[in-house]
Amino acid sequence: MRGKEFKRLKSMLGVVLLATFLVCTMVIPTAVTAERGTVPELSEFTITHEDLSEGDVINYDWYTPNGEELWFWIEDEGGNDYEYKVVSGSSGSFEVKSNGDWYVKWSNPENTNDVELEYDVSVESSQDGDTSDVIGDLIIIVVAICVIGGIGLYYIINDYKKQKELDELKESQQTQPQSQQQPQQYQQTQQQSPTQSQQPPPPPVQGSSTQQTQQQEGKPCPDCDRPMRFVQQYDRWYCDNCEKYQ
Ligand SMILES: [Zn+2]
């Protein structure tokens, strides 16, 4: 791989990694899995959210795996209760009424045992935008990755093709002078006039219509005495029986 191409690939990789990182930092906080808690017998379990602003939203989703009922409510600093209910599970959103600390609370006054709880409580800040904005950002990032990746890939492939053509051209230029030594190059270089090299030219192709050699039969072979062919292209006699020039 060439240096320029490698550099481009490296910067592409950097962009993709950065974008992936951004997506992760945005997705992971919103994809928090349920947590577990215990509401002790005749006691309370509290989740505190400090310094919320009016308009922030507390999202809650909880249930008791064993089906016990709990008292559930949301409380402000002044001890005012909201969303109060006695249930074994509940989900919803609550818009905070004032600035300050807010508490999500469960109480266990009716059970004579500790109650297990699975909950997912999160806060959406009114300043940071809501979930739909996050999804919008995600779509923009994903589209950007696709576009950048597509453009990068296009250039890399284009570059690679050009370089390959150039390499092939160079290669064919380099190998042409040595073609006499390489039988596989023979077909391509046939049209070229033979050089004055000491090495015997490759045998003529028999019955080939594209061949430029003209043949005369006559002169007997000094080795086997059979008639040889005169190959005009090389100005020599060729014995098909001995398979060599004489
Ligand atoms: Zn012969």
Tab-separated table of C-alpha atoms and ligand atoms in Angstrom:
chain	number	residue	atom	x	y	z
A	1	MET	CA	0.000	0.000	0.000
A	2	ARG	CA	1.322	3.398	-0.893
A	3	GLY	CA	2.049	6.052	1.705
A	4	LYS	CA	-0.560	8.509	0.482
A	5	GLU	CA	-3.266	5.882	0.384
A	6	PHE	CA	-2.300	4.609	3.815
A	7	LYS	CA	-2.451	8.132	5.242
A	8	ARG	CA	-5.899	8.656	3.804
A	9	LEU	CA	-7.068	5.335	5.200
A	10	LYS	CA	-5.658	6.257	8.598
A	11	SER	CA	-7.459	9.600	8.692
A	12	MET	CA	-10.640	7.855	7.560
A	13	LEU	CA	-10.294	5.400	10.409
A	14	GLY	CA	-9.808	8.315	12.784
A	15	VAL	CA	-13.035	9.950	11.641
A	16	VAL	CA	-14.970	6.705	11.990
A	17	LEU	CA	-13.568	6.072	15.474
A	18	LEU	CA	-14.381	9.607	16.594
A	19	ALA	CA	-17.918	9.331	15.259
A	20	THR	CA	-18.356	5.959	16.954
A	21	PHE	CA	-17.141	7.449	20.215
A	22	LEU	CA	-19.603	10.351	19.911
A	23	VAL	CA	-22.475	7.959	19.204
A	24	CYS	CA	-21.528	5.833	22.220
A	25	THR	CA	-21.361	8.800	24.593
A	26	MET	CA	-24.846	9.836	23.463
A	27	VAL	CA	-26.441	6.400	23.406
A	28	ILE	CA	-25.027	4.813	26.554
A	29	PRO	CA	-26.577	7.283	29.041
A	30	THR	CA	-30.019	6.833	27.495
A	31	ALA	CA	-29.711	3.051	27.384
A	32	VAL	CA	-29.217	2.512	31.101
A	33	THR	CA	-30.447	-0.874	32.139
A	34	ALA	CA	-32.663	-1.357	35.143
A	35	GLU	CA	-31.057	-1.189	38.565
A	36	ARG	CA	-31.956	-3.167	41.623
A	37	GLY	CA	-32.800	-1.884	45.049
A	38	THR	CA	-34.309	-3.055	48.276
A	39	VAL	CA	-37.034	-1.306	50.233
A	40	PRO	CA	-36.505	-2.481	53.833
A	41	GLU	CA	-39.396	-3.591	55.997
A	42	LEU	CA	-41.350	-0.601	57.348
A	43	SER	CA	-38.880	1.781	55.742
A	44	GLU	CA	-38.141	3.833	52.625
A	45	PHE	CA	-35.910	3.715	49.537
A	46	THR	CA	-34.931	7.052	47.968
A	47	ILE	CA	-33.238	8.192	44.772
A	48	THR	CA	-32.045	11.790	44.951
A	49	HIS	CA	-31.604	14.111	41.982
A	50	GLU	CA	-29.813	17.266	43.048
A	51	ASP	CA	-30.138	20.758	41.631
A	52	LEU	CA	-32.834	20.110	39.098
A	53	SER	CA	-34.325	23.034	37.205
A	54	GLU	CA	-37.976	23.796	36.729
A	55	GLY	CA	-39.091	22.040	33.557
A	56	ASP	CA	-36.689	19.089	33.894
A	57	VAL	CA	-38.434	15.766	33.546
A	58	ILE	CA	-37.986	12.746	35.785
A	59	ASN	CA	-38.655	9.528	33.894
A	60	TYR	CA	-39.402	6.496	36.037
A	61	ASP	CA	-40.085	2.864	35.310
A	62	TRP	CA	-40.130	0.323	38.128
A	63	TYR	CA	-41.719	-2.843	39.438
A	64	THR	CA	-41.377	-5.354	42.233
A	65	PRO	CA	-40.386	-8.768	40.811
A	66	ASN	CA	-42.356	-10.519	43.580
A	67	GLY	CA	-45.466	-8.425	43.000
A	68	GLU	CA	-45.573	-6.683	46.403
A	69	GLU	CA	-47.229	-3.276	46.545
A	70	LEU	CA	-45.269	-0.215	47.581
A	71	TRP	CA	-46.072	3.390	48.155
A	72	PHE	CA	-44.466	5.462	45.410
A	73	TRP	CA	-44.185	9.219	45.089
A	74	ILE	CA	-41.945	12.092	43.976
A	75	GLU	CA	-41.072	14.722	46.566
A	76	ASP	CA	-39.556	18.189	46.467
A	77	GLU	CA	-37.306	19.894	49.021
A	78	GLY	CA	-40.312	21.278	50.845
A	79	GLY	CA	-41.809	17.841	51.455
A	80	ASN	CA	-44.583	18.182	48.872
A	81	ASP	CA	-45.600	14.863	47.319
A	82	TYR	CA	-46.519	14.222	43.699
A	83	GLU	CA	-47.449	11.157	41.650
A	84	TYR	CA	-48.435	9.289	44.783
A	85	LYS	CA	-49.681	5.744	44.228
A	86	VAL	CA	-49.781	2.350	45.933
A	87	VAL	CA	-48.871	-0.195	43.280
A	88	SER	CA	-46.476	-3.050	42.454
A	89	GLY	CA	-45.066	-1.225	39.453
A	90	SER	CA	-45.376	2.028	37.571
A	91	SER	CA	-43.880	4.089	34.788
A	92	GLY	CA	-44.271	7.688	33.711
A	93	SER	CA	-42.769	11.124	33.376
A	94	PHE	CA	-42.940	13.939	35.887
A	95	GLU	CA	-42.091	17.543	35.108
A	96	VAL	CA	-40.253	19.195	37.955
A	97	LYS	CA	-42.187	22.165	39.425
A	98	SER	CA	-39.297	24.134	40.934
A	99	ASN	CA	-35.529	24.436	41.102
A	100	GLY	CA	-33.762	22.311	43.708
A	101	ASP	CA	-33.307	18.735	44.857
A	102	TRP	CA	-35.979	16.192	44.032
A	103	TYR	CA	-36.559	12.729	45.471
A	104	VAL	CA	-38.076	9.604	43.970
A	105	LYS	CA	-39.329	7.534	46.897
A	106	TRP	CA	-40.703	4.109	47.737
A	107	SER	CA	-42.084	3.163	51.100
A	108	ASN	CA	-42.817	-0.271	52.476
A	109	PRO	CA	-45.374	0.182	55.250
A	110	GLU	CA	-47.616	-2.790	54.404
A	111	ASN	CA	-45.153	-5.631	54.085
A	112	THR	CA	-43.434	-7.348	56.954
A	113	ASN	CA	-40.445	-8.161	54.810
A	114	ASP	CA	-37.880	-6.358	52.634
A	115	VAL	CA	-39.169	-5.763	49.122
A	116	GLU	CA	-36.953	-6.151	46.062
A	117	LEU	CA	-37.267	-3.421	43.467
A	118	GLU	CA	-36.132	-3.038	39.867
A	119	TYR	CA	-36.103	0.529	38.659
A	120	ASP	CA	-34.914	2.817	35.890
A	121	VAL	CA	-35.026	6.478	36.865
A	122	SER	CA	-33.476	9.193	34.703
A	123	VAL	CA	-33.714	12.948	34.321
A	124	GLU	CA	-34.087	14.838	31.055
A	125	SER	CA	-32.766	18.320	31.398
A	126	SER	CA	-34.990	20.953	29.829
A	127	GLN	CA	-31.844	22.728	28.620
A	128	ASP	CA	-30.233	19.746	26.912
A	129	GLY	CA	-33.210	18.925	24.747
A	130	ASP	CA	-35.238	15.756	24.827
A	131	THR	CA	-34.946	12.262	23.479
A	132	SER	CA	-36.148	13.163	20.003
A	133	ASP	CA	-33.247	15.618	19.710
A	134	VAL	CA	-30.841	12.851	20.687
A	135	ILE	CA	-32.312	10.582	18.017
A	136	GLY	CA	-32.064	13.436	15.508
A	137	ASP	CA	-28.395	13.902	16.398
A	138	LEU	CA	-27.836	10.177	16.028
A	139	ILE	CA	-29.366	10.158	12.561
A	140	ILE	CA	-27.205	13.113	11.529
A	141	ILE	CA	-24.068	11.394	12.840
A	142	VAL	CA	-24.914	8.087	11.159
A	143	VAL	CA	-25.634	9.839	7.853
A	144	ALA	CA	-22.399	11.826	8.196
A	145	ILE	CA	-20.437	8.616	8.800
A	146	CYS	CA	-22.004	7.004	5.745
A	147	VAL	CA	-21.336	10.033	3.536
A	148	ILE	CA	-17.746	10.491	4.752
A	149	GLY	CA	-17.096	6.772	4.527
A	150	GLY	CA	-18.602	6.577	1.049
A	151	ILE	CA	-16.572	9.510	-0.251
A	152	GLY	CA	-13.415	8.153	1.337
A	153	LEU	CA	-14.009	4.696	-0.087
A	154	TYR	CA	-14.673	6.163	-3.523
A	155	TYR	CA	-11.381	8.034	-3.480
A	156	ILE	CA	-9.447	5.085	-2.142
A	157	ILE	CA	-10.835	2.761	-4.816
A	158	ASN	CA	-10.289	5.369	-7.524
A	159	ASP	CA	-6.757	5.990	-6.331
A	160	TYR	CA	-6.045	2.306	-6.160
A	161	LYS	CA	-7.292	1.739	-9.700
A	162	LYS	CA	-5.189	4.590	-11.079
A	163	GLN	CA	-2.113	3.375	-9.246
A	164	LYS	CA	-2.663	-0.155	-10.475
A	165	GLU	CA	-2.886	1.035	-14.084
A	166	LEU	CA	0.256	3.090	-13.599
A	167	ASP	CA	2.065	0.151	-12.046
A	168	GLU	CA	1.027	-2.129	-14.885
A	169	LEU	CA	2.248	0.399	-17.432
A	170	LYS	CA	5.562	0.754	-15.639
A	171	GLU	CA	5.913	-2.988	-15.319
A	172	SER	CA	5.299	-3.606	-19.005
A	173	GLN	CA	7.815	-0.901	-19.901
A	174	GLN	CA	10.400	-2.450	-17.624
A	175	THR	CA	9.940	-5.994	-18.841
A	176	GLN	CA	9.873	-5.253	-22.559
A	177	PRO	CA	13.653	-5.265	-23.124
A	178	GLN	CA	13.926	-8.642	-21.405
A	179	SER	CA	11.089	-10.204	-23.306
A	180	GLN	CA	13.411	-12.412	-25.294
A	181	GLN	CA	14.181	-14.390	-22.160
A	182	GLN	CA	10.588	-14.808	-21.120
A	183	PRO	CA	8.578	-17.199	-23.248
A	184	GLN	CA	5.260	-15.980	-21.796
A	185	GLN	CA	5.994	-12.514	-23.080
A	186	TYR	CA	6.536	-13.844	-26.545
A	187	GLN	CA	2.980	-13.535	-27.790
A	188	GLN	CA	2.776	-9.881	-26.810
A	189	THR	CA	6.123	-8.863	-28.206
A	190	GLN	CA	5.946	-10.904	-31.364
A	191	GLN	CA	5.456	-7.896	-33.578
A	192	GLN	CA	8.651	-6.334	-32.449
A	193	SER	CA	11.638	-6.958	-34.634
A	194	PRO	CA	14.050	-9.354	-33.001
A	195	THR	CA	17.186	-7.924	-31.552
A	196	GLN	CA	20.600	-9.157	-32.414
A	197	SER	CA	20.757	-11.232	-29.263
A	198	GLN	CA	22.731	-14.449	-29.223
A	199	GLN	CA	19.907	-16.413	-27.725
A	200	PRO	CA	17.738	-18.401	-30.102
A	201	PRO	CA	14.352	-16.818	-30.795
A	202	PRO	CA	11.314	-18.688	-29.585
A	203	PRO	CA	9.830	-21.246	-31.943
A	204	PRO	CA	7.230	-20.025	-34.411
A	205	VAL	CA	3.630	-20.877	-33.708
A	206	GLN	CA	2.409	-23.374	-36.224
A	207	GLY	CA	-0.862	-22.768	-37.982
A	208	SER	CA	-1.416	-19.421	-36.343
A	209	SER	CA	-3.233	-17.090	-38.657
A	210	THR	CA	-2.061	-13.972	-36.827
A	211	GLN	CA	1.504	-15.010	-37.208
A	212	GLN	CA	3.604	-12.767	-39.331
A	213	THR	CA	6.248	-15.285	-40.184
A	214	GLN	CA	6.161	-16.622	-43.657
A	215	GLN	CA	7.268	-20.138	-44.139
A	216	GLN	CA	9.039	-21.930	-46.891
A	217	GLU	CA	9.701	-25.624	-46.690
A	218	GLY	CA	12.796	-27.065	-48.102
A	219	LYS	CA	16.310	-27.267	-46.793
A	220	PRO	CA	16.797	-30.554	-44.896
A	221	CYS	CA	17.671	-30.498	-41.204
A	222	PRO	CA	21.326	-31.304	-40.579
A	223	ASP	CA	20.330	-33.440	-37.596
A	224	CYS	CA	17.273	-35.390	-38.708
A	225	ASP	CA	17.238	-34.691	-42.415
A	226	ARG	CA	13.607	-33.676	-42.488
A	227	PRO	CA	12.538	-30.528	-44.309
A	228	MET	CA	12.789	-27.374	-42.211
A	229	ARG	CA	10.722	-24.205	-42.259
A	230	PHE	CA	12.225	-20.834	-43.017
A	231	VAL	CA	11.033	-18.278	-40.499
A	232	GLN	CA	11.295	-14.896	-42.150
A	233	GLN	CA	10.770	-12.979	-38.925
A	234	TYR	CA	13.967	-14.358	-37.498
A	235	ASP	CA	15.688	-15.042	-40.761
A	236	ARG	CA	16.446	-18.571	-39.705
A	237	TRP	CA	15.509	-22.158	-40.433
A	238	TYR	CA	13.424	-24.072	-37.883
A	239	CYS	CA	13.114	-27.812	-37.569
A	240	ASP	CA	9.724	-28.859	-36.241
A	241	ASN	CA	11.013	-32.351	-35.526
A	242	CYS	CA	14.018	-31.258	-33.451
A	243	GLU	CA	12.101	-28.245	-32.199
A	244	LYS	CA	15.016	-25.894	-32.678
A	245	TYR	CA	16.585	-23.470	-35.101
A	246	GLN	CA	19.390	-24.739	-37.206
B	1	ZN	ZN	15.756	-31.797	-37.363
